[in-house]
mmCIF file of C-alpha atoms in Angstrom:
data_model
loop_
_atom_site.group_PDB
_atom_site.id
_atom_site.type_symbol
_atom_site.label_atom_id
_atom_site.label_comp_id
_atom_site.label_asym_id
_atom_site.label_seq_id
_atom_site.Cartn_x
_atom_site.Cartn_y
_atom_site.Cartn_z
ATOM 1 C CA UNK A 1 105.501 76.797 40.931
ATOM 2 C CA UNK A 2 103.720 73.179 40.045
ATOM 3 C CA UNK A 3 101.641 73.428 37.069
ATOM 4 C CA UNK A 4 98.496 71.539 36.334
ATOM 5 C CA UNK A 5 97.666 70.931 32.904
ATOM 6 C CA UNK A 6 94.035 70.149 32.041
ATOM 7 C CA UNK A 7 93.843 68.266 28.638
ATOM 8 C CA UNK A 8 90.062 68.395 26.311
ATOM 9 C CA UNK A 9 90.193 65.105 23.733
ATOM 10 C CA UNK A 10 86.647 66.465 22.940
ATOM 11 C CA UNK A 11 86.282 67.951 19.257
ATOM 12 C CA UNK A 12 83.220 70.152 20.710
ATOM 13 C CA UNK A 13 82.741 72.647 23.290
ATOM 14 C CA UNK A 14 80.628 70.517 25.841
ATOM 15 C CA UNK A 15 81.190 68.716 29.326
ATOM 16 C CA UNK A 16 84.838 67.798 28.873
ATOM 17 C CA UNK A 17 85.567 71.603 28.145
ATOM 18 C CA UNK A 18 83.199 72.858 31.088
ATOM 19 C CA UNK A 19 84.355 70.051 33.736
ATOM 20 C CA UNK A 20 88.266 71.022 33.405
ATOM 21 C CA UNK A 21 87.338 74.464 33.304
ATOM 22 C CA UNK A 22 85.669 73.997 36.450
ATOM 23 C CA UNK A 23 88.687 71.976 37.932
ATOM 24 C CA UNK A 24 90.943 74.835 36.877
ATOM 25 C CA UNK A 25 89.208 77.762 38.681
ATOM 26 C CA UNK A 26 89.806 75.557 42.517
ATOM 27 C CA UNK A 27 93.792 75.954 41.580
ATOM 28 C CA UNK A 28 94.612 79.015 39.400
ATOM 29 C CA UNK A 29 95.478 81.202 42.073
ATOM 30 C CA UNK A 30 97.759 79.130 43.862
ATOM 31 C CA UNK A 31 99.171 77.438 41.075
ATOM 32 C CA UNK A 32 100.143 77.458 37.390
ATOM 33 C CA UNK A 33 97.200 75.777 35.289
ATOM 34 C CA UNK A 34 96.075 76.240 31.656
ATOM 35 C CA UNK A 35 93.302 74.265 29.755
ATOM 36 C CA UNK A 36 94.104 73.115 26.465
ATOM 37 C CA UNK A 37 92.547 71.159 23.850
ATOM 38 C CA UNK A 38 94.140 68.665 21.541
ATOM 39 C CA UNK A 39 92.111 69.840 18.704
ATOM 40 C CA UNK A 40 94.223 73.155 18.859
ATOM 41 C CA UNK A 41 97.087 71.466 17.824
ATOM 42 C CA UNK A 42 96.740 69.176 14.992
ATOM 43 C CA UNK A 43 98.366 66.044 14.354
ATOM 44 C CA UNK A 44 98.622 63.730 11.770
ATOM 45 C CA UNK A 45 98.250 59.706 13.160
ATOM 46 C CA UNK A 46 101.471 58.105 13.933
ATOM 47 C CA UNK A 47 102.456 56.310 10.598
ATOM 48 C CA UNK A 48 104.239 53.638 12.451
ATOM 49 C CA UNK A 49 108.002 54.193 10.834
ATOM 50 C CA UNK A 50 109.932 53.515 14.113
ATOM 51 C CA UNK A 51 112.144 56.824 12.906
ATOM 52 C CA UNK A 52 111.701 57.740 16.253
ATOM 53 C CA UNK A 53 113.409 54.540 17.811
ATOM 54 C CA UNK A 54 116.527 55.664 16.087
ATOM 55 C CA UNK A 55 116.916 59.637 16.756
ATOM 56 C CA UNK A 56 115.685 58.959 20.823
ATOM 57 C CA UNK A 57 112.317 60.420 19.899
ATOM 58 C CA UNK A 58 112.246 62.784 17.230
ATOM 59 C CA UNK A 59 109.681 62.366 15.005
ATOM 60 C CA UNK A 60 109.181 62.314 11.115
ATOM 61 C CA UNK A 61 105.631 64.499 11.337
ATOM 62 C CA UNK A 62 105.947 68.305 11.002
ATOM 63 C CA UNK A 63 102.675 69.123 12.947
ATOM 64 C CA UNK A 64 102.096 70.796 16.152
ATOM 65 C CA UNK A 65 101.249 67.948 18.316
ATOM 66 C CA UNK A 66 105.230 67.995 19.814
ATOM 67 C CA UNK A 67 103.796 71.987 21.634
ATOM 68 C CA UNK A 68 101.206 69.600 23.554
ATOM 69 C CA UNK A 69 103.711 66.962 24.401
ATOM 70 C CA UNK A 70 106.189 70.192 25.870
ATOM 71 C CA UNK A 71 103.077 71.262 27.746
ATOM 72 C CA UNK A 72 102.463 67.923 29.228
ATOM 73 C CA UNK A 73 106.237 66.842 29.835
ATOM 74 C CA UNK A 74 105.984 70.553 31.981
ATOM 75 C CA UNK A 75 103.180 69.842 34.119
ATOM 76 C CA UNK A 76 103.115 68.018 37.414
ATOM 77 C CA UNK A 77 99.881 66.598 36.712
ATOM 78 C CA UNK A 78 97.905 66.292 33.680
ATOM 79 C CA UNK A 79 94.039 65.663 34.213
ATOM 80 C CA UNK A 80 92.853 64.259 30.813
ATOM 81 C CA UNK A 81 88.902 64.495 29.546
ATOM 82 C CA UNK A 82 87.826 62.205 26.806
ATOM 83 C CA UNK A 83 84.068 61.776 26.082
ATOM 84 C CA UNK A 84 82.617 58.063 25.719
ATOM 85 C CA UNK A 85 82.398 57.248 21.695
ATOM 86 C CA UNK A 86 81.190 53.954 21.241
ATOM 87 C CA UNK A 87 82.992 53.153 25.146
ATOM 88 C CA UNK A 88 86.107 54.168 23.727
ATOM 89 C CA UNK A 89 87.953 57.430 23.836
ATOM 90 C CA UNK A 90 87.999 59.735 21.324
ATOM 91 C CA UNK A 91 89.362 59.850 17.908
ATOM 92 C CA UNK A 92 91.304 63.123 19.083
ATOM 93 C CA UNK A 93 92.470 61.280 22.261
ATOM 94 C CA UNK A 94 93.606 58.200 20.016
ATOM 95 C CA UNK A 95 95.443 60.001 17.616
ATOM 96 C CA UNK A 96 97.651 61.602 20.875
ATOM 97 C CA UNK A 97 97.883 58.521 22.685
ATOM 98 C CA UNK A 98 99.308 56.926 19.388
ATOM 99 C CA UNK A 99 101.653 59.783 18.725
ATOM 100 C CA UNK A 100 103.478 59.307 22.293
ATOM 101 C CA UNK A 101 104.950 56.255 20.630
ATOM 102 C CA UNK A 102 108.371 58.294 20.338
ATOM 103 C CA UNK A 103 108.161 58.928 24.292
ATOM 104 C CA UNK A 104 108.499 55.219 24.477
ATOM 105 C CA UNK A 105 112.099 54.867 23.982
ATOM 106 C CA UNK A 106 113.173 57.842 25.769
ATOM 107 C CA UNK A 107 110.727 57.301 28.815
ATOM 108 C CA UNK A 108 109.636 61.039 29.212
ATOM 109 C CA UNK A 109 106.459 60.347 30.419
ATOM 110 C CA UNK A 110 107.173 57.471 32.654
ATOM 111 C CA UNK A 111 106.097 58.289 36.261
ATOM 112 C CA UNK A 112 104.131 61.246 35.005
ATOM 113 C CA UNK A 113 101.027 61.637 37.203
ATOM 114 C CA UNK A 114 97.674 61.453 34.938
ATOM 115 C CA UNK A 115 93.985 62.123 36.485
ATOM 116 C CA UNK A 116 91.455 60.701 33.544
ATOM 117 C CA UNK A 117 88.183 62.283 33.468
ATOM 118 C CA UNK A 118 85.823 60.892 30.871
ATOM 119 C CA UNK A 119 82.212 62.159 29.974
ATOM 120 C CA UNK A 120 79.203 60.154 28.326
ATOM 121 C CA UNK A 121 75.655 58.684 27.942
ATOM 122 C CA UNK A 122 75.960 55.467 29.821
ATOM 123 C CA UNK A 123 76.206 55.045 33.904
ATOM 124 C CA UNK A 124 79.319 56.168 35.050
ATOM 125 C CA UNK A 125 80.537 52.579 35.846
ATOM 126 C CA UNK A 126 79.956 51.478 32.136
ATOM 127 C CA UNK A 127 82.213 54.710 30.732
ATOM 128 C CA UNK A 128 84.727 54.336 33.587
ATOM 129 C CA UNK A 129 85.055 50.241 33.058
ATOM 130 C CA UNK A 130 85.369 50.533 29.011
ATOM 131 C CA UNK A 131 87.709 54.174 29.332
ATOM 132 C CA UNK A 132 90.193 52.879 31.816
ATOM 133 C CA UNK A 133 90.279 50.142 29.318
ATOM 134 C CA UNK A 134 91.135 51.972 26.485
ATOM 135 C CA UNK A 135 93.922 53.957 27.956
ATOM 136 C CA UNK A 136 95.241 50.618 29.872
ATOM 137 C CA UNK A 137 97.850 50.308 27.086
ATOM 138 C CA UNK A 138 99.070 53.965 27.262
ATOM 139 C CA UNK A 139 99.210 53.520 31.340
ATOM 140 C CA UNK A 140 101.050 50.277 30.977
ATOM 141 C CA UNK A 141 103.881 51.402 27.931
ATOM 142 C CA UNK A 142 104.684 54.799 29.232
ATOM 143 C CA UNK A 143 104.522 53.489 33.474
ATOM 144 C CA UNK A 144 101.663 56.636 33.945
ATOM 145 C CA UNK A 145 101.094 57.261 37.445
ATOM 146 C CA UNK A 146 97.500 57.106 37.406
ATOM 147 C CA UNK A 147 96.284 58.754 40.728
ATOM 148 C CA UNK A 148 92.374 58.253 39.124
ATOM 149 C CA UNK A 149 89.506 58.001 36.973
ATOM 150 C CA UNK A 150 86.223 59.128 37.069
ATOM 151 C CA UNK A 151 83.025 59.614 35.076
ATOM 152 C CA UNK A 152 79.977 61.837 34.697
ATOM 153 C CA UNK A 153 77.164 60.366 32.806
ATOM 154 C CA UNK A 154 75.873 63.027 30.495
ATOM 155 C CA UNK A 155 73.073 63.791 27.568
ATOM 156 C CA UNK A 156 73.631 64.545 24.434
ATOM 157 C CA UNK A 157 73.234 67.804 24.564
ATOM 158 C CA UNK A 158 75.830 68.014 27.732
ATOM 159 C CA UNK A 159 73.528 67.881 30.611
ATOM 160 C CA UNK A 160 74.652 66.394 33.819
ATOM 161 C CA UNK A 161 72.432 62.862 34.533
ATOM 162 C CA UNK A 162 73.081 63.646 37.829
ATOM 163 C CA UNK A 163 74.639 67.117 39.227
ATOM 164 C CA UNK A 164 75.121 65.846 42.531
ATOM 165 C CA UNK A 165 77.513 62.866 41.037
ATOM 166 C CA UNK A 166 79.211 66.118 38.502
ATOM 167 C CA UNK A 167 80.371 67.657 42.115
ATOM 168 C CA UNK A 168 81.260 64.871 43.675
ATOM 169 C CA UNK A 169 83.788 63.796 40.887
ATOM 170 C CA UNK A 170 84.670 67.562 40.895
ATOM 171 C CA UNK A 171 85.207 67.428 44.534
ATOM 172 C CA UNK A 172 87.111 63.597 44.437
ATOM 173 C CA UNK A 173 89.739 65.455 41.695
ATOM 174 C CA UNK A 174 89.655 68.395 43.151
ATOM 175 C CA UNK A 175 91.057 66.729 46.271
ATOM 176 C CA UNK A 176 93.400 64.176 44.576
ATOM 177 C CA UNK A 177 95.368 66.767 42.864
ATOM 178 C CA UNK A 178 95.835 68.622 45.873
ATOM 179 C CA UNK A 179 97.159 65.402 47.844
ATOM 180 C CA UNK A 180 99.604 64.850 45.117
ATOM 181 C CA UNK A 181 101.019 68.690 44.170
#
């Protein structure tokens, strides 16, 4: 059974979580699905020691990020959601991206299918532009197969500025997932 993993890089239970849970309901009867929160897998920042280069990807840090990475490696498609913080990914997302450095040498993420979902208080076009740029290095270095990226504009309290735009994004992501399973 194909596995779809929905990953939230938000520290709160806000729009990222709500959108991922809504997407999950579209697939959980036919596929193995799970919504996970990076915050539930405490991770120390990468220290840049490069020990992972000498050990084919083994990290010297003894934390929980490897459990999350096992889930990502096991998934056919990963839907990765992050809020827009100062036109960048969340701190949790950045720590996660940095900690994937260990998979650079063994190419474990090469070709992995990702869909990005961004939320924030600016226009969807601006949010998407800046967060796509923030994810660029991760995508290129790991040869990620980016199926698409989408942004939903929200107010500070998590209310969608345009519920119709939100529904359109949900529909587009659902179609992308279906076409790529």
